[in-house]
């Protein structure tokens, strides 16, 4: 009689190239100020320290491009040379109020009020005004979903993202963002270490509330694959009532349906669902991302 094969022992969280990485250590570091964010825009050192990587780390990150940390740092050091920060410019060639944009997603603020402040304090026809008006026009959140404020919330992904916005001179998406086809060398690194989207406090609270109020499992799709009818097949198999999608909010086609947003596809192809939530996510430079919630309609 053969001896049954034991299943492999589950491994804990890993960071490729590190034998000592421990996420609990990262969160403890983040509870102490100043937090280990890039100093003088030195992302390479900050990533190595945060994820306990070797000093000579040569790992190749793959996404829209294949890069090493050293190559990413070199690109950062070149700044806006070669149009690397050419998302938009005001009349004076600057992007202002970047912090006002990143603060919209701070857990210490109420998102709806933060968006109002983002818009009301913007100069007419400024990039800030364009972005604020656009984000407000896309927002849908039912009144029964209340997002609390949280003063001591730890979110390294959000803090690193806020740094990238300052570094890359990004003040938020506008209606013209969907025409952008460029991105930045930093993105593969962030997708590898933090995931495809930045989990804002508001987004996590929405998912939490949807989960608590749902008798079935909630289906979460993060940048769902649209090729080979993957998204269609997943929804065909899903028997629950609530679908949450994190992905592109415009029609750029970035890892999404060509010339069509996910909510437009749902409205056309899955008429049994209705959209109940659409809120902006912290968007990486040149991108426009949001969290959508779709509820299956009653009989």
PDB file of C-alpha atoms in Angstrom:
ATOM      1  CA  UNK A   1       0.000   0.000   0.000  1.00  0.00           C
ATOM      2  CA  UNK A   2       1.505   3.312  -1.059  1.00  0.00           C
ATOM      3  CA  UNK A   3       2.079   6.048   1.457  1.00  0.00           C
ATOM      4  CA  UNK A   4      -0.254   9.002   0.879  1.00  0.00           C
ATOM      5  CA  UNK A   5       1.498  12.116  -0.316  1.00  0.00           C
ATOM      6  CA  UNK A   6       1.239  14.982   2.137  1.00  0.00           C
ATOM      7  CA  UNK A   7       0.235  18.337   0.712  1.00  0.00           C
ATOM      8  CA  UNK A   8       2.991  20.958   0.782  1.00  0.00           C
ATOM      9  CA  UNK A   9       3.212  23.043   3.920  1.00  0.00           C
ATOM     10  CA  UNK A  10       1.671  26.486   3.255  1.00  0.00           C
ATOM     11  CA  UNK A  11       4.300  29.190   3.042  1.00  0.00           C
ATOM     12  CA  UNK A  12       3.913  32.602   4.566  1.00  0.00           C
ATOM     13  CA  UNK A  13       4.107  35.949   2.744  1.00  0.00           C
ATOM     14  CA  UNK A  14       7.156  36.224   0.516  1.00  0.00           C
ATOM     15  CA  UNK A  15       9.205  38.928  -1.166  1.00  0.00           C
ATOM     16  CA  UNK A  16      11.144  37.549  -4.118  1.00  0.00           C
ATOM     17  CA  UNK A  17      14.856  37.658  -3.339  1.00  0.00           C
ATOM     18  CA  UNK A  18      14.428  38.095   0.420  1.00  0.00           C
ATOM     19  CA  UNK A  19      14.834  35.421   3.078  1.00  0.00           C
ATOM     20  CA  UNK A  20      13.860  37.716   5.951  1.00  0.00           C
ATOM     21  CA  UNK A  21      10.832  39.666   4.683  1.00  0.00           C
ATOM     22  CA  UNK A  22       8.056  39.882   7.250  1.00  0.00           C
ATOM     23  CA  UNK A  23       4.951  42.013   6.547  1.00  0.00           C
ATOM     24  CA  UNK A  24       4.376  42.462  10.281  1.00  0.00           C
ATOM     25  CA  UNK A  25       7.750  44.187  10.466  1.00  0.00           C
ATOM     26  CA  UNK A  26       6.744  46.518   7.629  1.00  0.00           C
ATOM     27  CA  UNK A  27       3.554  47.518   9.428  1.00  0.00           C
ATOM     28  CA  UNK A  28       5.464  48.088  12.658  1.00  0.00           C
ATOM     29  CA  UNK A  29       7.860  50.348  10.762  1.00  0.00           C
ATOM     30  CA  UNK A  30       4.909  52.236   9.325  1.00  0.00           C
ATOM     31  CA  UNK A  31       3.496  52.902  12.776  1.00  0.00           C
ATOM     32  CA  UNK A  32       6.628  54.899  13.595  1.00  0.00           C
ATOM     33  CA  UNK A  33       7.145  58.304  12.055  1.00  0.00           C
ATOM     34  CA  UNK A  34       8.992  59.232   9.917  1.00  0.00           C
ATOM     35  CA  UNK A  35       7.970  56.346   7.703  1.00  0.00           C
ATOM     36  CA  UNK A  36      10.610  54.715   5.450  1.00  0.00           C
ATOM     37  CA  UNK A  37       9.461  56.395   2.255  1.00  0.00           C
ATOM     38  CA  UNK A  38      11.932  57.459  -0.458  1.00  0.00           C
ATOM     39  CA  UNK A  39      14.258  60.238   0.650  1.00  0.00           C
ATOM     40  CA  UNK A  40      15.441  62.564  -2.128  1.00  0.00           C
ATOM     41  CA  UNK A  41      13.402  60.407  -4.522  1.00  0.00           C
ATOM     42  CA  UNK A  42      15.622  57.381  -3.839  1.00  0.00           C
ATOM     43  CA  UNK A  43      13.015  54.689  -4.502  1.00  0.00           C
ATOM     44  CA  UNK A  44      15.582  51.923  -4.956  1.00  0.00           C
ATOM     45  CA  UNK A  45      16.904  52.203  -1.399  1.00  0.00           C
ATOM     46  CA  UNK A  46      13.413  52.530   0.054  1.00  0.00           C
ATOM     47  CA  UNK A  47      12.129  49.374  -1.686  1.00  0.00           C
ATOM     48  CA  UNK A  48      15.229  47.414  -0.669  1.00  0.00           C
ATOM     49  CA  UNK A  49      14.802  48.452   2.954  1.00  0.00           C
ATOM     50  CA  UNK A  50      11.032  47.947   3.076  1.00  0.00           C
ATOM     51  CA  UNK A  51      11.092  44.463   1.561  1.00  0.00           C
ATOM     52  CA  UNK A  52      14.435  43.320   3.018  1.00  0.00           C
ATOM     53  CA  UNK A  53      16.029  42.850  -0.399  1.00  0.00           C
ATOM     54  CA  UNK A  54      19.776  42.432  -1.003  1.00  0.00           C
ATOM     55  CA  UNK A  55      21.672  45.650  -1.668  1.00  0.00           C
ATOM     56  CA  UNK A  56      22.749  44.376  -5.098  1.00  0.00           C
ATOM     57  CA  UNK A  57      19.245  43.248  -6.032  1.00  0.00           C
ATOM     58  CA  UNK A  58      18.984  42.596  -9.781  1.00  0.00           C
ATOM     59  CA  UNK A  59      15.469  41.161  -9.966  1.00  0.00           C
ATOM     60  CA  UNK A  60      13.640  42.039 -13.191  1.00  0.00           C
ATOM     61  CA  UNK A  61      10.121  43.378 -12.708  1.00  0.00           C
ATOM     62  CA  UNK A  62       7.653  42.653 -15.509  1.00  0.00           C
ATOM     63  CA  UNK A  63       4.482  44.543 -16.401  1.00  0.00           C
ATOM     64  CA  UNK A  64       4.101  47.024 -19.234  1.00  0.00           C
ATOM     65  CA  UNK A  65       7.908  46.942 -19.350  1.00  0.00           C
ATOM     66  CA  UNK A  66      10.732  44.830 -17.876  1.00  0.00           C
ATOM     67  CA  UNK A  67      12.990  46.772 -15.514  1.00  0.00           C
ATOM     68  CA  UNK A  68      15.358  46.387 -12.576  1.00  0.00           C
ATOM     69  CA  UNK A  69      15.383  48.678  -9.545  1.00  0.00           C
ATOM     70  CA  UNK A  70      18.561  50.331 -10.805  1.00  0.00           C
ATOM     71  CA  UNK A  71      16.949  51.103 -14.156  1.00  0.00           C
ATOM     72  CA  UNK A  72      13.865  52.493 -12.432  1.00  0.00           C
ATOM     73  CA  UNK A  73      16.022  54.720 -10.250  1.00  0.00           C
ATOM     74  CA  UNK A  74      17.914  56.005 -13.272  1.00  0.00           C
ATOM     75  CA  UNK A  75      14.619  56.946 -14.934  1.00  0.00           C
ATOM     76  CA  UNK A  76      13.474  58.715 -11.750  1.00  0.00           C
ATOM     77  CA  UNK A  77      16.730  60.663 -11.636  1.00  0.00           C
ATOM     78  CA  UNK A  78      16.079  61.936 -15.177  1.00  0.00           C
ATOM     79  CA  UNK A  79      12.897  63.623 -13.931  1.00  0.00           C
ATOM     80  CA  UNK A  80      10.715  65.097 -16.662  1.00  0.00           C
ATOM     81  CA  UNK A  81      13.399  64.803 -19.345  1.00  0.00           C
ATOM     82  CA  UNK A  82      12.171  63.294 -22.594  1.00  0.00           C
ATOM     83  CA  UNK A  83       8.555  64.003 -21.715  1.00  0.00           C
ATOM     84  CA  UNK A  84       8.515  61.407 -18.929  1.00  0.00           C
ATOM     85  CA  UNK A  85       6.122  63.588 -16.878  1.00  0.00           C
ATOM     86  CA  UNK A  86       4.088  64.884 -19.795  1.00  0.00           C
ATOM     87  CA  UNK A  87       0.667  64.048 -18.402  1.00  0.00           C
ATOM     88  CA  UNK A  88      -0.435  67.688 -18.623  1.00  0.00           C
ATOM     89  CA  UNK A  89       0.781  71.197 -17.767  1.00  0.00           C
ATOM     90  CA  UNK A  90      -0.816  74.499 -16.850  1.00  0.00           C
ATOM     91  CA  UNK A  91      -0.013  77.772 -18.604  1.00  0.00           C
ATOM     92  CA  UNK A  92       3.247  78.021 -16.668  1.00  0.00           C
ATOM     93  CA  UNK A  93       4.305  74.439 -17.408  1.00  0.00           C
ATOM     94  CA  UNK A  94       3.580  73.166 -13.888  1.00  0.00           C
ATOM     95  CA  UNK A  95       1.278  70.764 -12.123  1.00  0.00           C
ATOM     96  CA  UNK A  96       0.059  72.280  -8.882  1.00  0.00           C
ATOM     97  CA  UNK A  97      -1.989  71.021  -5.948  1.00  0.00           C
ATOM     98  CA  UNK A  98      -0.721  67.431  -6.137  1.00  0.00           C
ATOM     99  CA  UNK A  99      -1.088  66.991  -2.389  1.00  0.00           C
ATOM    100  CA  UNK A 100      -4.682  68.211  -2.593  1.00  0.00           C
ATOM    101  CA  UNK A 101      -5.377  65.317  -4.974  1.00  0.00           C
ATOM    102  CA  UNK A 102      -3.679  62.632  -2.873  1.00  0.00           C
ATOM    103  CA  UNK A 103      -5.451  63.886   0.259  1.00  0.00           C
ATOM    104  CA  UNK A 104      -8.803  63.021  -1.332  1.00  0.00           C
ATOM    105  CA  UNK A 105      -7.971  59.385  -0.538  1.00  0.00           C
ATOM    106  CA  UNK A 106      -6.547  59.941   2.932  1.00  0.00           C
ATOM    107  CA  UNK A 107      -8.248  57.862   5.656  1.00  0.00           C
ATOM    108  CA  UNK A 108      -8.250  60.964   7.862  1.00  0.00           C
ATOM    109  CA  UNK A 109     -10.787  62.692   5.597  1.00  0.00           C
ATOM    110  CA  UNK A 110     -14.345  61.995   4.508  1.00  0.00           C
ATOM    111  CA  UNK A 111     -14.018  61.247   0.754  1.00  0.00           C
ATOM    112  CA  UNK A 112     -17.163  63.103  -0.355  1.00  0.00           C
ATOM    113  CA  UNK A 113     -16.199  66.235   1.585  1.00  0.00           C
ATOM    114  CA  UNK A 114     -12.585  65.943   0.461  1.00  0.00           C
ATOM    115  CA  UNK A 115     -13.730  65.931  -3.169  1.00  0.00           C
ATOM    116  CA  UNK A 116     -15.843  69.016  -2.556  1.00  0.00           C
ATOM    117  CA  UNK A 117     -12.839  70.793  -1.055  1.00  0.00           C
ATOM    118  CA  UNK A 118     -10.660  69.578  -3.932  1.00  0.00           C
ATOM    119  CA  UNK A 119     -13.073  71.269  -6.336  1.00  0.00           C
ATOM    120  CA  UNK A 120     -14.030  74.409  -4.401  1.00  0.00           C
ATOM    121  CA  UNK A 121     -10.444  75.509  -3.779  1.00  0.00           C
ATOM    122  CA  UNK A 122      -9.313  74.999  -7.364  1.00  0.00           C
ATOM    123  CA  UNK A 123      -8.482  77.842  -9.710  1.00  0.00           C
ATOM    124  CA  UNK A 124     -10.832  78.077 -12.672  1.00  0.00           C
ATOM    125  CA  UNK A 125      -9.648  76.032 -15.694  1.00  0.00           C
ATOM    126  CA  UNK A 126      -6.733  74.591 -13.699  1.00  0.00           C
ATOM    127  CA  UNK A 127      -5.738  70.938 -13.851  1.00  0.00           C
ATOM    128  CA  UNK A 128      -7.063  70.610 -10.312  1.00  0.00           C
ATOM    129  CA  UNK A 129     -10.450  71.984 -11.380  1.00  0.00           C
ATOM    130  CA  UNK A 130     -10.607  69.619 -14.361  1.00  0.00           C
ATOM    131  CA  UNK A 131      -9.682  66.617 -12.245  1.00  0.00           C
ATOM    132  CA  UNK A 132     -12.071  67.500  -9.418  1.00  0.00           C
ATOM    133  CA  UNK A 133     -15.020  68.025 -11.762  1.00  0.00           C
ATOM    134  CA  UNK A 134     -14.261  64.762 -13.547  1.00  0.00           C
ATOM    135  CA  UNK A 135     -13.959  62.696 -10.369  1.00  0.00           C
ATOM    136  CA  UNK A 136     -17.176  64.164  -8.983  1.00  0.00           C
ATOM    137  CA  UNK A 137     -19.044  63.452 -12.224  1.00  0.00           C
ATOM    138  CA  UNK A 138     -18.083  59.786 -12.072  1.00  0.00           C
ATOM    139  CA  UNK A 139     -18.906  59.217  -8.408  1.00  0.00           C
ATOM    140  CA  UNK A 140     -21.838  57.053  -7.335  1.00  0.00           C
ATOM    141  CA  UNK A 141     -22.283  56.016  -3.705  1.00  0.00           C
ATOM    142  CA  UNK A 142     -25.602  55.180  -2.101  1.00  0.00           C
ATOM    143  CA  UNK A 143     -26.413  57.168   1.034  1.00  0.00           C
ATOM    144  CA  UNK A 144     -26.564  54.122   3.310  1.00  0.00           C
ATOM    145  CA  UNK A 145     -22.845  53.477   2.768  1.00  0.00           C
ATOM    146  CA  UNK A 146     -21.108  55.680   5.323  1.00  0.00           C
ATOM    147  CA  UNK A 147     -17.321  55.944   5.267  1.00  0.00           C
ATOM    148  CA  UNK A 148     -15.837  56.784   8.682  1.00  0.00           C
ATOM    149  CA  UNK A 149     -12.614  58.683   9.250  1.00  0.00           C
ATOM    150  CA  UNK A 150      -9.605  56.834  10.607  1.00  0.00           C
ATOM    151  CA  UNK A 151      -6.653  58.740  12.062  1.00  0.00           C
ATOM    152  CA  UNK A 152      -4.223  55.881  12.666  1.00  0.00           C
ATOM    153  CA  UNK A 153      -4.821  53.729   9.609  1.00  0.00           C
ATOM    154  CA  UNK A 154      -1.646  52.144   8.204  1.00  0.00           C
ATOM    155  CA  UNK A 155      -1.501  51.742   4.423  1.00  0.00           C
ATOM    156  CA  UNK A 156       2.036  51.571   2.955  1.00  0.00           C
ATOM    157  CA  UNK A 157       0.651  51.200  -0.580  1.00  0.00           C
ATOM    158  CA  UNK A 158      -1.210  54.505  -0.274  1.00  0.00           C
ATOM    159  CA  UNK A 159       1.815  56.292   1.202  1.00  0.00           C
ATOM    160  CA  UNK A 160       4.135  55.047  -1.555  1.00  0.00           C
ATOM    161  CA  UNK A 161       1.527  55.994  -4.169  1.00  0.00           C
ATOM    162  CA  UNK A 162       1.230  59.527  -2.750  1.00  0.00           C
ATOM    163  CA  UNK A 163       5.011  59.806  -3.067  1.00  0.00           C
ATOM    164  CA  UNK A 164       4.870  58.705  -6.732  1.00  0.00           C
ATOM    165  CA  UNK A 165       2.304  61.414  -7.449  1.00  0.00           C
ATOM    166  CA  UNK A 166       4.679  64.077  -6.139  1.00  0.00           C
ATOM    167  CA  UNK A 167       7.683  62.504  -7.849  1.00  0.00           C
ATOM    168  CA  UNK A 168       5.966  62.136 -11.227  1.00  0.00           C
ATOM    169  CA  UNK A 169       4.027  65.436 -11.035  1.00  0.00           C
ATOM    170  CA  UNK A 170       0.639  63.749 -11.179  1.00  0.00           C
ATOM    171  CA  UNK A 171      -2.400  65.642  -9.945  1.00  0.00           C
ATOM    172  CA  UNK A 172      -5.187  63.215 -10.851  1.00  0.00           C
ATOM    173  CA  UNK A 173      -7.039  61.996 -13.949  1.00  0.00           C
ATOM    174  CA  UNK A 174      -9.053  64.299 -16.207  1.00  0.00           C
ATOM    175  CA  UNK A 175     -11.350  63.565 -19.177  1.00  0.00           C
ATOM    176  CA  UNK A 176      -8.238  63.625 -21.387  1.00  0.00           C
ATOM    177  CA  UNK A 177      -6.415  60.908 -19.443  1.00  0.00           C
ATOM    178  CA  UNK A 178      -7.989  58.171 -21.552  1.00  0.00           C
ATOM    179  CA  UNK A 179      -5.974  59.433 -24.525  1.00  0.00           C
ATOM    180  CA  UNK A 180      -2.658  58.846 -22.742  1.00  0.00           C
ATOM    181  CA  UNK A 181      -0.723  55.827 -23.925  1.00  0.00           C
ATOM    182  CA  UNK A 182       2.394  56.301 -21.826  1.00  0.00           C
ATOM    183  CA  UNK A 183       3.167  55.120 -18.326  1.00  0.00           C
ATOM    184  CA  UNK A 184       6.233  55.122 -16.079  1.00  0.00           C
ATOM    185  CA  UNK A 185       9.067  52.778 -15.123  1.00  0.00           C
ATOM    186  CA  UNK A 186       7.913  52.735 -11.483  1.00  0.00           C
ATOM    187  CA  UNK A 187       4.674  50.908 -12.278  1.00  0.00           C
ATOM    188  CA  UNK A 188       6.113  47.348 -12.640  1.00  0.00           C
ATOM    189  CA  UNK A 189       7.766  47.684  -9.224  1.00  0.00           C
ATOM    190  CA  UNK A 190       4.556  48.807  -7.563  1.00  0.00           C
ATOM    191  CA  UNK A 191       2.438  46.158  -9.249  1.00  0.00           C
ATOM    192  CA  UNK A 192       4.858  43.500  -8.022  1.00  0.00           C
ATOM    193  CA  UNK A 193       5.104  44.646  -4.406  1.00  0.00           C
ATOM    194  CA  UNK A 194       1.698  46.252  -3.823  1.00  0.00           C
ATOM    195  CA  UNK A 195      -0.652  44.832  -6.462  1.00  0.00           C
ATOM    196  CA  UNK A 196      -2.489  46.231  -9.476  1.00  0.00           C
ATOM    197  CA  UNK A 197      -4.436  48.921  -7.615  1.00  0.00           C
ATOM    198  CA  UNK A 198      -3.968  51.010  -4.486  1.00  0.00           C
ATOM    199  CA  UNK A 199      -6.460  49.878  -1.820  1.00  0.00           C
ATOM    200  CA  UNK A 200      -7.846  53.140  -0.471  1.00  0.00           C
ATOM    201  CA  UNK A 201      -9.497  53.160   2.945  1.00  0.00           C
ATOM    202  CA  UNK A 202     -12.800  54.105   1.320  1.00  0.00           C
ATOM    203  CA  UNK A 203     -12.636  51.183  -1.117  1.00  0.00           C
ATOM    204  CA  UNK A 204     -11.816  48.691   1.626  1.00  0.00           C
ATOM    205  CA  UNK A 205     -14.662  50.013   3.773  1.00  0.00           C
ATOM    206  CA  UNK A 206     -17.093  49.656   0.872  1.00  0.00           C
ATOM    207  CA  UNK A 207     -16.036  46.048   0.313  1.00  0.00           C
ATOM    208  CA  UNK A 208     -16.288  45.407   4.047  1.00  0.00           C
ATOM    209  CA  UNK A 209     -19.824  46.791   4.202  1.00  0.00           C
ATOM    210  CA  UNK A 210     -20.882  44.937   1.075  1.00  0.00           C
ATOM    211  CA  UNK A 211     -19.543  41.693   2.552  1.00  0.00           C
ATOM    212  CA  UNK A 212     -21.365  42.213   5.841  1.00  0.00           C
ATOM    213  CA  UNK A 213     -24.649  42.911   4.108  1.00  0.00           C
ATOM    214  CA  UNK A 214     -24.420  40.022   1.652  1.00  0.00           C
ATOM    215  CA  UNK A 215     -25.708  36.557   2.501  1.00  0.00           C
ATOM    216  CA  UNK A 216     -23.542  35.022  -0.244  1.00  0.00           C
ATOM    217  CA  UNK A 217     -19.895  35.440  -1.122  1.00  0.00           C
ATOM    218  CA  UNK A 218     -18.884  38.683  -2.846  1.00  0.00           C
ATOM    219  CA  UNK A 219     -17.054  38.269  -6.150  1.00  0.00           C
ATOM    220  CA  UNK A 220     -14.011  40.574  -6.327  1.00  0.00           C
ATOM    221  CA  UNK A 221     -12.390  41.150  -9.723  1.00  0.00           C
ATOM    222  CA  UNK A 222      -9.222  43.252  -9.854  1.00  0.00           C
ATOM    223  CA  UNK A 223      -8.378  44.296 -13.396  1.00  0.00           C
ATOM    224  CA  UNK A 224     -10.255  41.244 -14.735  1.00  0.00           C
ATOM    225  CA  UNK A 225      -8.933  39.636 -17.892  1.00  0.00           C
ATOM    226  CA  UNK A 226     -11.241  40.467 -20.788  1.00  0.00           C
ATOM    227  CA  UNK A 227      -9.656  38.213 -23.419  1.00  0.00           C
ATOM    228  CA  UNK A 228     -11.047  34.768 -24.256  1.00  0.00           C
ATOM    229  CA  UNK A 229     -14.344  35.766 -22.600  1.00  0.00           C
ATOM    230  CA  UNK A 230     -12.770  35.278 -19.169  1.00  0.00           C
ATOM    231  CA  UNK A 231     -14.931  37.887 -17.443  1.00  0.00           C
ATOM    232  CA  UNK A 232     -18.069  36.525 -19.105  1.00  0.00           C
ATOM    233  CA  UNK A 233     -17.293  32.977 -18.014  1.00  0.00           C
ATOM    234  CA  UNK A 234     -16.586  34.039 -14.431  1.00  0.00           C
ATOM    235  CA  UNK A 235     -19.914  35.856 -14.201  1.00  0.00           C
ATOM    236  CA  UNK A 236     -21.694  32.919 -15.821  1.00  0.00           C
ATOM    237  CA  UNK A 237     -20.385  30.669 -13.037  1.00  0.00           C
ATOM    238  CA  UNK A 238     -21.048  33.108 -10.197  1.00  0.00           C
ATOM    239  CA  UNK A 239     -24.294  32.465  -8.357  1.00  0.00           C
ATOM    240  CA  UNK A 240     -24.065  35.247  -5.773  1.00  0.00           C
ATOM    241  CA  UNK A 241     -25.540  38.722  -5.857  1.00  0.00           C
ATOM    242  CA  UNK A 242     -22.648  41.178  -5.489  1.00  0.00           C
ATOM    243  CA  UNK A 243     -19.765  41.802  -7.907  1.00  0.00           C
ATOM    244  CA  UNK A 244     -16.968  44.223  -7.020  1.00  0.00           C
ATOM    245  CA  UNK A 245     -14.570  45.337  -9.751  1.00  0.00           C
ATOM    246  CA  UNK A 246     -11.396  47.419  -9.411  1.00  0.00           C
ATOM    247  CA  UNK A 247     -10.067  48.659 -12.723  1.00  0.00           C
ATOM    248  CA  UNK A 248      -9.988  51.316 -15.394  1.00  0.00           C
ATOM    249  CA  UNK A 249     -12.624  54.053 -15.150  1.00  0.00           C
ATOM    250  CA  UNK A 250     -12.229  55.424 -18.664  1.00  0.00           C
ATOM    251  CA  UNK A 251     -12.224  54.042 -22.212  1.00  0.00           C
ATOM    252  CA  UNK A 252      -8.451  53.870 -22.702  1.00  0.00           C
ATOM    253  CA  UNK A 253      -8.591  50.091 -23.041  1.00  0.00           C
ATOM    254  CA  UNK A 254      -5.875  49.645 -20.392  1.00  0.00           C
ATOM    255  CA  UNK A 255      -6.345  45.993 -19.342  1.00  0.00           C
ATOM    256  CA  UNK A 256     -10.014  46.460 -20.114  1.00  0.00           C
ATOM    257  CA  UNK A 257     -12.534  46.222 -22.921  1.00  0.00           C
ATOM    258  CA  UNK A 258     -11.532  48.264 -25.936  1.00  0.00           C
ATOM    259  CA  UNK A 259     -13.407  51.594 -26.038  1.00  0.00           C
ATOM    260  CA  UNK A 260     -15.726  50.421 -23.270  1.00  0.00           C
ATOM    261  CA  UNK A 261     -15.751  50.656 -19.480  1.00  0.00           C
ATOM    262  CA  UNK A 262     -16.629  47.695 -17.316  1.00  0.00           C
ATOM    263  CA  UNK A 263     -19.926  49.284 -16.236  1.00  0.00           C
ATOM    264  CA  UNK A 264     -20.875  49.861 -19.870  1.00  0.00           C
ATOM    265  CA  UNK A 265     -20.098  46.225 -20.665  1.00  0.00           C
ATOM    266  CA  UNK A 266     -22.153  45.045 -17.675  1.00  0.00           C
ATOM    267  CA  UNK A 267     -25.091  47.231 -18.752  1.00  0.00           C
ATOM    268  CA  UNK A 268     -24.978  45.762 -22.255  1.00  0.00           C
ATOM    269  CA  UNK A 269     -24.120  42.129 -21.575  1.00  0.00           C
ATOM    270  CA  UNK A 270     -25.367  41.454 -18.034  1.00  0.00           C
ATOM    271  CA  UNK A 271     -28.683  43.224 -17.686  1.00  0.00           C
ATOM    272  CA  UNK A 272     -29.451  41.271 -14.527  1.00  0.00           C
ATOM    273  CA  UNK A 273     -26.996  43.542 -12.672  1.00  0.00           C
ATOM    274  CA  UNK A 274     -27.253  47.213 -11.763  1.00  0.00           C
ATOM    275  CA  UNK A 275     -24.390  49.495 -10.750  1.00  0.00           C
ATOM    276  CA  UNK A 276     -24.656  50.706  -7.162  1.00  0.00           C
ATOM    277  CA  UNK A 277     -21.160  52.097  -6.511  1.00  0.00           C
ATOM    278  CA  UNK A 278     -18.466  53.849  -8.511  1.00  0.00           C
ATOM    279  CA  UNK A 279     -15.751  55.661  -6.573  1.00  0.00           C
ATOM    280  CA  UNK A 280     -12.316  56.742  -7.687  1.00  0.00           C
ATOM    281  CA  UNK A 281      -9.267  54.811  -6.524  1.00  0.00           C
ATOM    282  CA  UNK A 282      -5.840  56.406  -6.070  1.00  0.00           C
ATOM    283  CA  UNK A 283      -4.704  56.353  -9.694  1.00  0.00           C
ATOM    284  CA  UNK A 284      -1.106  55.857 -10.739  1.00  0.00           C
ATOM    285  CA  UNK A 285       0.325  58.541 -13.013  1.00  0.00           C
ATOM    286  CA  UNK A 286      -1.380  58.446 -16.395  1.00  0.00           C
ATOM    287  CA  UNK A 287      -4.107  56.049 -15.230  1.00  0.00           C
ATOM    288  CA  UNK A 288      -7.737  56.447 -14.171  1.00  0.00           C
ATOM    289  CA  UNK A 289      -8.949  53.771 -11.763  1.00  0.00           C
ATOM    290  CA  UNK A 290     -12.107  53.165  -9.774  1.00  0.00           C
ATOM    291  CA  UNK A 291     -14.001  50.669  -7.661  1.00  0.00           C
ATOM    292  CA  UNK A 292     -17.342  49.486  -9.037  1.00  0.00           C
ATOM    293  CA  UNK A 293     -20.046  47.489  -7.275  1.00  0.00           C
ATOM    294  CA  UNK A 294     -22.791  45.696  -9.185  1.00  0.00           C
ATOM    295  CA  UNK A 295     -25.805  44.089  -7.527  1.00  0.00           C
ATOM    296  CA  UNK A 296     -27.931  41.373  -9.075  1.00  0.00           C
ATOM    297  CA  UNK A 297     -31.471  42.687  -9.526  1.00  0.00           C
ATOM    298  CA  UNK A 298     -34.290  41.055  -7.661  1.00  0.00           C
ATOM    299  CA  UNK A 299     -36.924  38.900  -9.377  1.00  0.00           C
TER     300      UNK A 299
END
